[in-house]
PDB file of C-alpha atoms in Angstrom:
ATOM      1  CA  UNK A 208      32.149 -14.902 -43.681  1.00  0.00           C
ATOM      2  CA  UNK A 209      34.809 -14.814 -45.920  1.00  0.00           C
ATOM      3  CA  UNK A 210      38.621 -15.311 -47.324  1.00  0.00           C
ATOM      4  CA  UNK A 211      41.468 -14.864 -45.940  1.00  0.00           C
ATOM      5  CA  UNK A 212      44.578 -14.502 -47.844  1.00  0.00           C
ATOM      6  CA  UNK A 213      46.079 -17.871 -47.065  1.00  0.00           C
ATOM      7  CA  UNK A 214      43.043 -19.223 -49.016  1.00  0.00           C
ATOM      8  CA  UNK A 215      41.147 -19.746 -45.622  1.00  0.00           C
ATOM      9  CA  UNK A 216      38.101 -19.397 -44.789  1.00  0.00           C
ATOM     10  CA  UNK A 217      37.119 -16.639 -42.063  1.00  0.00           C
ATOM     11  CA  UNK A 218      34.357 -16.071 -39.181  1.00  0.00           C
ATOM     12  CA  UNK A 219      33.548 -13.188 -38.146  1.00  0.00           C
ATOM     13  CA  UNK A 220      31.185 -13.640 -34.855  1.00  0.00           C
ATOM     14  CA  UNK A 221      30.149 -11.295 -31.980  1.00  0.00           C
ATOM     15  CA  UNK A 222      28.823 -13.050 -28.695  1.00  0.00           C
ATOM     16  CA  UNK A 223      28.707 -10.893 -25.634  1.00  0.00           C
ATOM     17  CA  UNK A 224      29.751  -7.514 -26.965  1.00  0.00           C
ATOM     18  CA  UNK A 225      33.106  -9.197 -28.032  1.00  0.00           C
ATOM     19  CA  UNK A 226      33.989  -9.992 -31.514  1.00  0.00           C
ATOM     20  CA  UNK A 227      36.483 -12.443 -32.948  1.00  0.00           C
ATOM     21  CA  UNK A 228      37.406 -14.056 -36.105  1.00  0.00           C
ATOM     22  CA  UNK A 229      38.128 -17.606 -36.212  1.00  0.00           C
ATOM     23  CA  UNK A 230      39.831 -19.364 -39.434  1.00  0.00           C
ATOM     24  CA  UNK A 231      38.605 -22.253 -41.142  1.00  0.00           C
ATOM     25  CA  UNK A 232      39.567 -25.075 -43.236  1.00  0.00           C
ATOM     26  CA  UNK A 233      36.279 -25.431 -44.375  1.00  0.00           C
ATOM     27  CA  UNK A 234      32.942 -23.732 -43.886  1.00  0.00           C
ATOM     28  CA  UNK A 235      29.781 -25.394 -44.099  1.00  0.00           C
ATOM     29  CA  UNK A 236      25.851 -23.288 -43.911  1.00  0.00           C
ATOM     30  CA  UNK A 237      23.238 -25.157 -42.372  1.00  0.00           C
ATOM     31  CA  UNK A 238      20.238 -22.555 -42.148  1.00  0.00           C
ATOM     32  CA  UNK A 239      16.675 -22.266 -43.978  1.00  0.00           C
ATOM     33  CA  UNK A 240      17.240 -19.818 -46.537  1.00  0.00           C
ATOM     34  CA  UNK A 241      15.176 -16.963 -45.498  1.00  0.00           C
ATOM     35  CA  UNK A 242      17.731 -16.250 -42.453  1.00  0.00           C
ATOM     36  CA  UNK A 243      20.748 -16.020 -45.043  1.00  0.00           C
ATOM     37  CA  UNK A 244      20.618 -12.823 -46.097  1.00  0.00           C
ATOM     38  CA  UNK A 245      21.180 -12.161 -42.241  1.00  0.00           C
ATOM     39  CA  UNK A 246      25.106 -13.125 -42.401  1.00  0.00           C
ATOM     40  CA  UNK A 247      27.917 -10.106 -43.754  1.00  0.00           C
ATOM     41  CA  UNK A 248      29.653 -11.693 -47.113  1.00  0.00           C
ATOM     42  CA  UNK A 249      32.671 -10.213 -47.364  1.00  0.00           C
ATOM     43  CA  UNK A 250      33.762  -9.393 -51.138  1.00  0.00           C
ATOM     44  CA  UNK A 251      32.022  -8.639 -53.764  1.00  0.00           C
ATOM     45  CA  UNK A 252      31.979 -11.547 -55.812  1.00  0.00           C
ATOM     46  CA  UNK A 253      30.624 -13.761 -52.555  1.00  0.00           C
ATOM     47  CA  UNK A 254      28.580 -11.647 -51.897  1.00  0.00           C
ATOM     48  CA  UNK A 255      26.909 -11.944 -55.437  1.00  0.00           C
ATOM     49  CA  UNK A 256      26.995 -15.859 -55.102  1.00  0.00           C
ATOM     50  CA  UNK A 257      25.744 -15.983 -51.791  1.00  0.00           C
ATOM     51  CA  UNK A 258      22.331 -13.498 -53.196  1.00  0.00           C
ATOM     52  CA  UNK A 259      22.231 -15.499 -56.171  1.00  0.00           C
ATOM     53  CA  UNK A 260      21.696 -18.375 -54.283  1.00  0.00           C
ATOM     54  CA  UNK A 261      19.285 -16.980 -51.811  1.00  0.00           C
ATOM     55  CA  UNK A 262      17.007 -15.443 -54.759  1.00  0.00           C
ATOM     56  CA  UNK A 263      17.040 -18.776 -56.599  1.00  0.00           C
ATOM     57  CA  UNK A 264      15.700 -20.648 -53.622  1.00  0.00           C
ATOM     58  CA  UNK A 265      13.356 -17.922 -52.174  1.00  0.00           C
ATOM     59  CA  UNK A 266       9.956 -19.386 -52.428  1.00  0.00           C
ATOM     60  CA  UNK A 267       8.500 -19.344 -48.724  1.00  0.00           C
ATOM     61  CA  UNK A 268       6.007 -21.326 -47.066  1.00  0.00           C
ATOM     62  CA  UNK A 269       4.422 -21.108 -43.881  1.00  0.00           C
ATOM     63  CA  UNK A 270       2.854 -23.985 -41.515  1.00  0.00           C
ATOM     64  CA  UNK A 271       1.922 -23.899 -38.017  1.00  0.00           C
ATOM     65  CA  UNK A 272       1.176 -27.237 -36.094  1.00  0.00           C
ATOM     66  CA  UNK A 273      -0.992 -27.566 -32.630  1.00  0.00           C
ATOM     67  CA  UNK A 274      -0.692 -31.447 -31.097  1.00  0.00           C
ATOM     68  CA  UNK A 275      -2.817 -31.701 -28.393  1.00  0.00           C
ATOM     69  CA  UNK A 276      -3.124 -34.787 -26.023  1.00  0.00           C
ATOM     70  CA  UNK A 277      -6.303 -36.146 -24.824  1.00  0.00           C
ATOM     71  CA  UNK A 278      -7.284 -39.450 -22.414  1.00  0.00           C
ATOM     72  CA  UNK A 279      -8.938 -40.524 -25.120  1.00  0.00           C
ATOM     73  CA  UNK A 280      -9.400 -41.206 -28.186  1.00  0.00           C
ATOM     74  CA  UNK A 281     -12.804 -39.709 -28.237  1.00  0.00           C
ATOM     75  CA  UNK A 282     -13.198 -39.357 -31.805  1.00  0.00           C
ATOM     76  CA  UNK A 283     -13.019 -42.732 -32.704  1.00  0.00           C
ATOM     77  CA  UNK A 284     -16.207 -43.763 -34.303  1.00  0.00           C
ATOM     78  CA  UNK A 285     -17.139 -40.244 -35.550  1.00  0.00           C
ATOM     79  CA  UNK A 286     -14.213 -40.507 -37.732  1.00  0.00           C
ATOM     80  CA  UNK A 287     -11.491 -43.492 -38.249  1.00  0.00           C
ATOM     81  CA  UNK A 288      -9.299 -42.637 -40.579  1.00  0.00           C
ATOM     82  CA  UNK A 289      -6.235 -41.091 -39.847  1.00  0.00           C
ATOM     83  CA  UNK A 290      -6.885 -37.710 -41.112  1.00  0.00           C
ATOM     84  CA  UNK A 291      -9.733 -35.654 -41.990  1.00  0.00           C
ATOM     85  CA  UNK A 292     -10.176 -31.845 -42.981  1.00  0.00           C
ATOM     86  CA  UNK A 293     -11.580 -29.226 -41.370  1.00  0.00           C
ATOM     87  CA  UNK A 294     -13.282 -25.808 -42.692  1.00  0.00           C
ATOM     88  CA  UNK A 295     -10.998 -23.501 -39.812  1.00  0.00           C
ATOM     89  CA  UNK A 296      -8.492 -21.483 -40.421  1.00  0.00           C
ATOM     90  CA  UNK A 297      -8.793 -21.254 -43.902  1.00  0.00           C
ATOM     91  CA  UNK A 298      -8.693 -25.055 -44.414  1.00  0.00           C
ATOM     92  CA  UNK A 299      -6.563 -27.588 -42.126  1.00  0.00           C
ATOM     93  CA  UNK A 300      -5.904 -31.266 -41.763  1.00  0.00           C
ATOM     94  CA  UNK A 301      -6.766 -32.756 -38.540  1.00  0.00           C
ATOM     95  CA  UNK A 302      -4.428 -35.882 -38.110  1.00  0.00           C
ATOM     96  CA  UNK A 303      -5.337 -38.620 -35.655  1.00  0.00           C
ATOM     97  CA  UNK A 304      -1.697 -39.588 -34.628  1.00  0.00           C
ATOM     98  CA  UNK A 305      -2.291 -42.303 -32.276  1.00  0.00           C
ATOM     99  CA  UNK A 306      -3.899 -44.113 -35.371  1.00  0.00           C
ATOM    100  CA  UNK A 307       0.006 -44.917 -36.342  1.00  0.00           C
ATOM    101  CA  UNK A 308       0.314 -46.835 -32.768  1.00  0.00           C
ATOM    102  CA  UNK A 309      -1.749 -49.967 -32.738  1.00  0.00           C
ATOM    103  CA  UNK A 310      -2.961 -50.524 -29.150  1.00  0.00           C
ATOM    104  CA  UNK A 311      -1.048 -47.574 -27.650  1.00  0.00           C
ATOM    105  CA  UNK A 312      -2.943 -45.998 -24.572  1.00  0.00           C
ATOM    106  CA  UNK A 313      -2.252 -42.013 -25.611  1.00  0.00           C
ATOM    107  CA  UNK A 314      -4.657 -40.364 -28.014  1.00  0.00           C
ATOM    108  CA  UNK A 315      -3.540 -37.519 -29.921  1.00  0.00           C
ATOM    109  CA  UNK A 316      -4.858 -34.794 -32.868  1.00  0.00           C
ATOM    110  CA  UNK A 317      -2.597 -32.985 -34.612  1.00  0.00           C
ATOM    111  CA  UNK A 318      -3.889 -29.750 -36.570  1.00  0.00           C
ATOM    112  CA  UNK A 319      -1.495 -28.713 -39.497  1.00  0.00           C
ATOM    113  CA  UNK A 320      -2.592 -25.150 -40.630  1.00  0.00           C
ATOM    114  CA  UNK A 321      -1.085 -23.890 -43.892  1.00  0.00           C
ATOM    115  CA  UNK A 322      -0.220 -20.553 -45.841  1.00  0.00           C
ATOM    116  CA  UNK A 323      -1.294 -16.663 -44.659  1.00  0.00           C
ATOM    117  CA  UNK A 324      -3.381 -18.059 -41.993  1.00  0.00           C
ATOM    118  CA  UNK A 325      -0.346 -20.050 -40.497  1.00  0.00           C
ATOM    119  CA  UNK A 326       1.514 -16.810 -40.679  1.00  0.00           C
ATOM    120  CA  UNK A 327      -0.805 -14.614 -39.773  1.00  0.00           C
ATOM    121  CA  UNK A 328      -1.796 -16.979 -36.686  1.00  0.00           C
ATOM    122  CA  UNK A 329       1.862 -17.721 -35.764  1.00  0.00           C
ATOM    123  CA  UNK A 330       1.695 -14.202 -33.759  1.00  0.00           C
ATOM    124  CA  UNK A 331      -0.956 -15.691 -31.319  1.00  0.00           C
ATOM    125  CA  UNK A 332       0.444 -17.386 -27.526  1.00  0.00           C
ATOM    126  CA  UNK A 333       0.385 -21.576 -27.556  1.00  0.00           C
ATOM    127  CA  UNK A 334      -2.377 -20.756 -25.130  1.00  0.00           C
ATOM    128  CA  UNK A 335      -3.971 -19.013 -27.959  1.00  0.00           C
ATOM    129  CA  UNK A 336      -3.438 -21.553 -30.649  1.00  0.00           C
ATOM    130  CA  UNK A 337      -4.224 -24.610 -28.558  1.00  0.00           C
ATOM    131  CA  UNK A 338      -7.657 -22.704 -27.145  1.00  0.00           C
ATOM    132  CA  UNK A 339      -8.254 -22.373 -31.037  1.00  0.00           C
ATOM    133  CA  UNK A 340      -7.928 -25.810 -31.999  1.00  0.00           C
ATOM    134  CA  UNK A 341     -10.241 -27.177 -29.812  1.00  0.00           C
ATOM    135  CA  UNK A 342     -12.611 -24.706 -30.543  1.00  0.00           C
ATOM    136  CA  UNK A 343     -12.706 -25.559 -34.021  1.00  0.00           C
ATOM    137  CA  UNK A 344     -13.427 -29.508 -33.476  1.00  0.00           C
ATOM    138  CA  UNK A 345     -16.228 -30.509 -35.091  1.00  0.00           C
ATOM    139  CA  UNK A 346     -20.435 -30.169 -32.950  1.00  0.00           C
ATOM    140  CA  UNK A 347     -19.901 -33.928 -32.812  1.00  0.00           C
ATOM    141  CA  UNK A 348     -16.688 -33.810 -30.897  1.00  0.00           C
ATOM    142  CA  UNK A 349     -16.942 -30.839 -28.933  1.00  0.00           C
ATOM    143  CA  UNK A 350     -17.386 -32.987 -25.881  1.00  0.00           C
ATOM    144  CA  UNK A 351     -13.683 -34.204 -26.327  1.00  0.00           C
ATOM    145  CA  UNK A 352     -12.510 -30.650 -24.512  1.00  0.00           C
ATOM    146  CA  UNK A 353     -13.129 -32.333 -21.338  1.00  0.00           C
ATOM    147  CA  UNK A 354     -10.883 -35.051 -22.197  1.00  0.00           C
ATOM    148  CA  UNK A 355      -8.204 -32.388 -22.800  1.00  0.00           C
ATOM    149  CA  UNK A 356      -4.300 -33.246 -21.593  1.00  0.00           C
ATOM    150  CA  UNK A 357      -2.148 -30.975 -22.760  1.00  0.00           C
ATOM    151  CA  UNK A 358      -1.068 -29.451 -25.755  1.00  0.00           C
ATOM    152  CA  UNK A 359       2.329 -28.213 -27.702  1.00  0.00           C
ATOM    153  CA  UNK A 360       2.751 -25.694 -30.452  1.00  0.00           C
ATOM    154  CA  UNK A 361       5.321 -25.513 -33.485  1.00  0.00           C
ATOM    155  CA  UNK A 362       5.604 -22.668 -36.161  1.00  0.00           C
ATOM    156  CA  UNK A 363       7.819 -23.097 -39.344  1.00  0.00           C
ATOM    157  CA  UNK A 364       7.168 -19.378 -40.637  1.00  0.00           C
ATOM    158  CA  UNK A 365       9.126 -19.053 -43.740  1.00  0.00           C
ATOM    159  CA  UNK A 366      11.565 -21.884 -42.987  1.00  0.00           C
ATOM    160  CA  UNK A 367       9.917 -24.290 -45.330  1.00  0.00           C
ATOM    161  CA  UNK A 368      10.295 -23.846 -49.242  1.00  0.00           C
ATOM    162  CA  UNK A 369       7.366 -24.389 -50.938  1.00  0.00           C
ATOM    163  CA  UNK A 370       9.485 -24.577 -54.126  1.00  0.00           C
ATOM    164  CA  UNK A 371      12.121 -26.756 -53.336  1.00  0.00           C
ATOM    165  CA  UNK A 372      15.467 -26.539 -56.003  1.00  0.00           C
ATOM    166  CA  UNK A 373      14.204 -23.974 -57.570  1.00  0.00           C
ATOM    167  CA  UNK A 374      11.559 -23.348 -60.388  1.00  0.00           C
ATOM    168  CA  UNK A 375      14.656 -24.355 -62.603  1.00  0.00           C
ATOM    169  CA  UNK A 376      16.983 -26.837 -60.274  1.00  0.00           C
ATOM    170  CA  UNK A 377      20.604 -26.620 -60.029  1.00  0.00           C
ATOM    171  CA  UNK A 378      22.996 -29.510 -60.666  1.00  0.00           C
ATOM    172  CA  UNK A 379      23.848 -30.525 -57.146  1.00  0.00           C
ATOM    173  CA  UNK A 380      27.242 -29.081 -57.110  1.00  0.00           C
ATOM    174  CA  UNK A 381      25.755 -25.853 -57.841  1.00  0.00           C
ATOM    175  CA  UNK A 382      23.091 -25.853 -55.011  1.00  0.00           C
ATOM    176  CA  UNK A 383      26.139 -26.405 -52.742  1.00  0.00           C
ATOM    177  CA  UNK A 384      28.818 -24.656 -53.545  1.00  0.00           C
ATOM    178  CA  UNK A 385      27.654 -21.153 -53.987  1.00  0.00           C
ATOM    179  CA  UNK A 386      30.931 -19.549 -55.353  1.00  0.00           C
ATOM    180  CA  UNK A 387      33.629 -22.027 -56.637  1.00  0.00           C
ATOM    181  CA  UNK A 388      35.729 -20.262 -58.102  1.00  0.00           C
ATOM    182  CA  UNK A 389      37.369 -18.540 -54.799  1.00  0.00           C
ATOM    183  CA  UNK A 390      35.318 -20.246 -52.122  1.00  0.00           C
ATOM    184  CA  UNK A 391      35.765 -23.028 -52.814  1.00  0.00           C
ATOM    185  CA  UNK A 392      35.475 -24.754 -49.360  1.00  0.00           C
ATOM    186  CA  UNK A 393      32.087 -22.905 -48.729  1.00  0.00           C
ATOM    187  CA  UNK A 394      29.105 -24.873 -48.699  1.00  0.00           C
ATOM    188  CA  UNK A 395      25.592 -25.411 -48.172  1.00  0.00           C
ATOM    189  CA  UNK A 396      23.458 -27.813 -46.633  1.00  0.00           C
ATOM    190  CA  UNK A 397      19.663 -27.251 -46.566  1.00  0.00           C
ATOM    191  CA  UNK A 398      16.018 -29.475 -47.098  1.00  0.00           C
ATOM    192  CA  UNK A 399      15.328 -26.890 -49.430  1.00  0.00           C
ATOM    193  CA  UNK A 400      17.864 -28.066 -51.860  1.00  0.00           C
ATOM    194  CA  UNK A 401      16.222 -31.346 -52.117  1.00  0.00           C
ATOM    195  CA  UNK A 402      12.621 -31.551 -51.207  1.00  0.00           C
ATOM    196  CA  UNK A 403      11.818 -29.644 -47.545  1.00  0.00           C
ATOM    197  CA  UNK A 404      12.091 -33.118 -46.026  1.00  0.00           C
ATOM    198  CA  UNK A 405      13.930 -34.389 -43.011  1.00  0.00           C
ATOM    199  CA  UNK A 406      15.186 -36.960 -45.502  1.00  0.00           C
ATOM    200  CA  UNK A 407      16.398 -34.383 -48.350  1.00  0.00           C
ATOM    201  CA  UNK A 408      18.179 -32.262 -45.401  1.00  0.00           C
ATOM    202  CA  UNK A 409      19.893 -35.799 -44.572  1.00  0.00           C
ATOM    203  CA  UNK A 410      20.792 -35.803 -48.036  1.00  0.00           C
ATOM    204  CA  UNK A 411      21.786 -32.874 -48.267  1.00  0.00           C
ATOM    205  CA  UNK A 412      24.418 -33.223 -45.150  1.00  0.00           C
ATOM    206  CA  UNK A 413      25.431 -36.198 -46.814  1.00  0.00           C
ATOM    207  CA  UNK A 414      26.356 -34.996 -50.311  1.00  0.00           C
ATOM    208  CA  UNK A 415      28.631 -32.370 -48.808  1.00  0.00           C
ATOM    209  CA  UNK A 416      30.298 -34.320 -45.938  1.00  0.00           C
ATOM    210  CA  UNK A 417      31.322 -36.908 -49.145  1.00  0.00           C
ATOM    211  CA  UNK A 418      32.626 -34.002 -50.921  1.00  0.00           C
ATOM    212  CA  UNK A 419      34.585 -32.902 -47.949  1.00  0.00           C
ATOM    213  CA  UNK A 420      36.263 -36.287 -46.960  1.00  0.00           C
ATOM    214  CA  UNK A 421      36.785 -36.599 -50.684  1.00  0.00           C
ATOM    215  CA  UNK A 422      38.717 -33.308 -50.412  1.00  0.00           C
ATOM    216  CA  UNK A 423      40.478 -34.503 -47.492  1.00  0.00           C
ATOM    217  CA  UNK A 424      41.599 -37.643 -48.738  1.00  0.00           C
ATOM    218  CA  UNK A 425      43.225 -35.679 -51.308  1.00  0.00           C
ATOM    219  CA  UNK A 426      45.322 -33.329 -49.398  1.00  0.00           C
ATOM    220  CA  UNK A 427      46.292 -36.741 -47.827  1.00  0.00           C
ATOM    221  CA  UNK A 428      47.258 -37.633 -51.007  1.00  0.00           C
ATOM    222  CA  UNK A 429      49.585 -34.777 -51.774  1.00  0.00           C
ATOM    223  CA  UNK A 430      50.798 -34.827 -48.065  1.00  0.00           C
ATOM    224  CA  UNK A 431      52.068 -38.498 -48.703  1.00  0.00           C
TER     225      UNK A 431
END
């Protein structure tokens, strides 16, 4: 990424052994920060912004989540609430998350694993993880395994911050616009800028997408 002479903005991609570089208006990143240091900033003084930004914001965290769905809720009466923790894998919550879903028919746990085990577990298959999970339920629920449906897998290995802003935080034109001096049109969009929520990334989007039509309504403006 960077600036072309006109005061555009510039994309350099390769897809398919072919490169090409598209010009842009404006430019708007939508990653986690750990992949950022992955994309070529061209100039110097970018280039500083862009690892200023990514240093500020660098404070990785790692979950992994197995869901598994049973026939039933088999647990119910051993435990009722809608989470409990468990001793495995370095300390997890279980969640009940059929709890949220008065009367519903499906009956589903939800094991949220946090830190170096998430990471260091992330490496195993689903087949693995989910095999894992059920081995870790509690004596008095190791009969639910036979009430096993099926099971799904997510990993969010360094793509959460557990730090988000910053230790100091940014005003939130700094946050995102990097370099505004001759990037101006470059920005940022990112839960980690706010609070690693889907909310904050909502936020986030909608900060800079009122800067932008704010920016447009200006050249409007002048056009007129």
């Amino acid at each position: 990424i960077g600036r072309a002479g006109n005061g555009e903005l510039t994309i350099t991609s390769t897809h398919d052994g072919k490169t090409r570089q598209d010009p842009f208006d404006f430019v708007v990143i939508a990653l986690p920060n750990s992949l950022i240091p992955r994309i070529d900033f061209d100039g110097p003084q970018l280039a500083k912004a862009m690892a200023r930004h990514n240093a500020h914001h660098h404070h990785p965290a790692h979950y992994l989540r197995v869901t598994i769905l049973f026939d039933r809720p088999f647990w119910r009466g051993t435990f009722d609430d809608s989470f409990c923790m468990l001793d495995r894998f370095g300390g997890c919550c279980l969640y009940d998350e059929s709890s949220r879903d008065i009367g519903s028919t499906h009956s589903i746990l939800g094991w949220l694993v946090g830190g170096a085990a998430a990471q260091e577990m992330s490496a195993l298959s689903d087949e693995q993880l989910i095999s894992a999970a059920l081995d870790s339920l509690p004596a008095s629920l190791t009969h639910g395994r036979a009430y096993f449906v099926e099971g799904q897998v997510h990993r969010w290995v360094g793509s959460v911050s557990a730090l988000p802003g910053g230790t100091v935080p940014w005003s939130l034109d700094r946050r995102h616009q990097p370099e505004p001096i001759d990037h101006p049109n470059l920005f940022m969009v990112g839960d980690y800028l706010f609070d690693s929520t889907l909310n904050g990334v909502l936020d986030s989007a909608d900060y800079v997408s009122s800067w932008i039509a704010g920016r447009l309504s200006d050249f409007a403006g002048v056009r007129s």
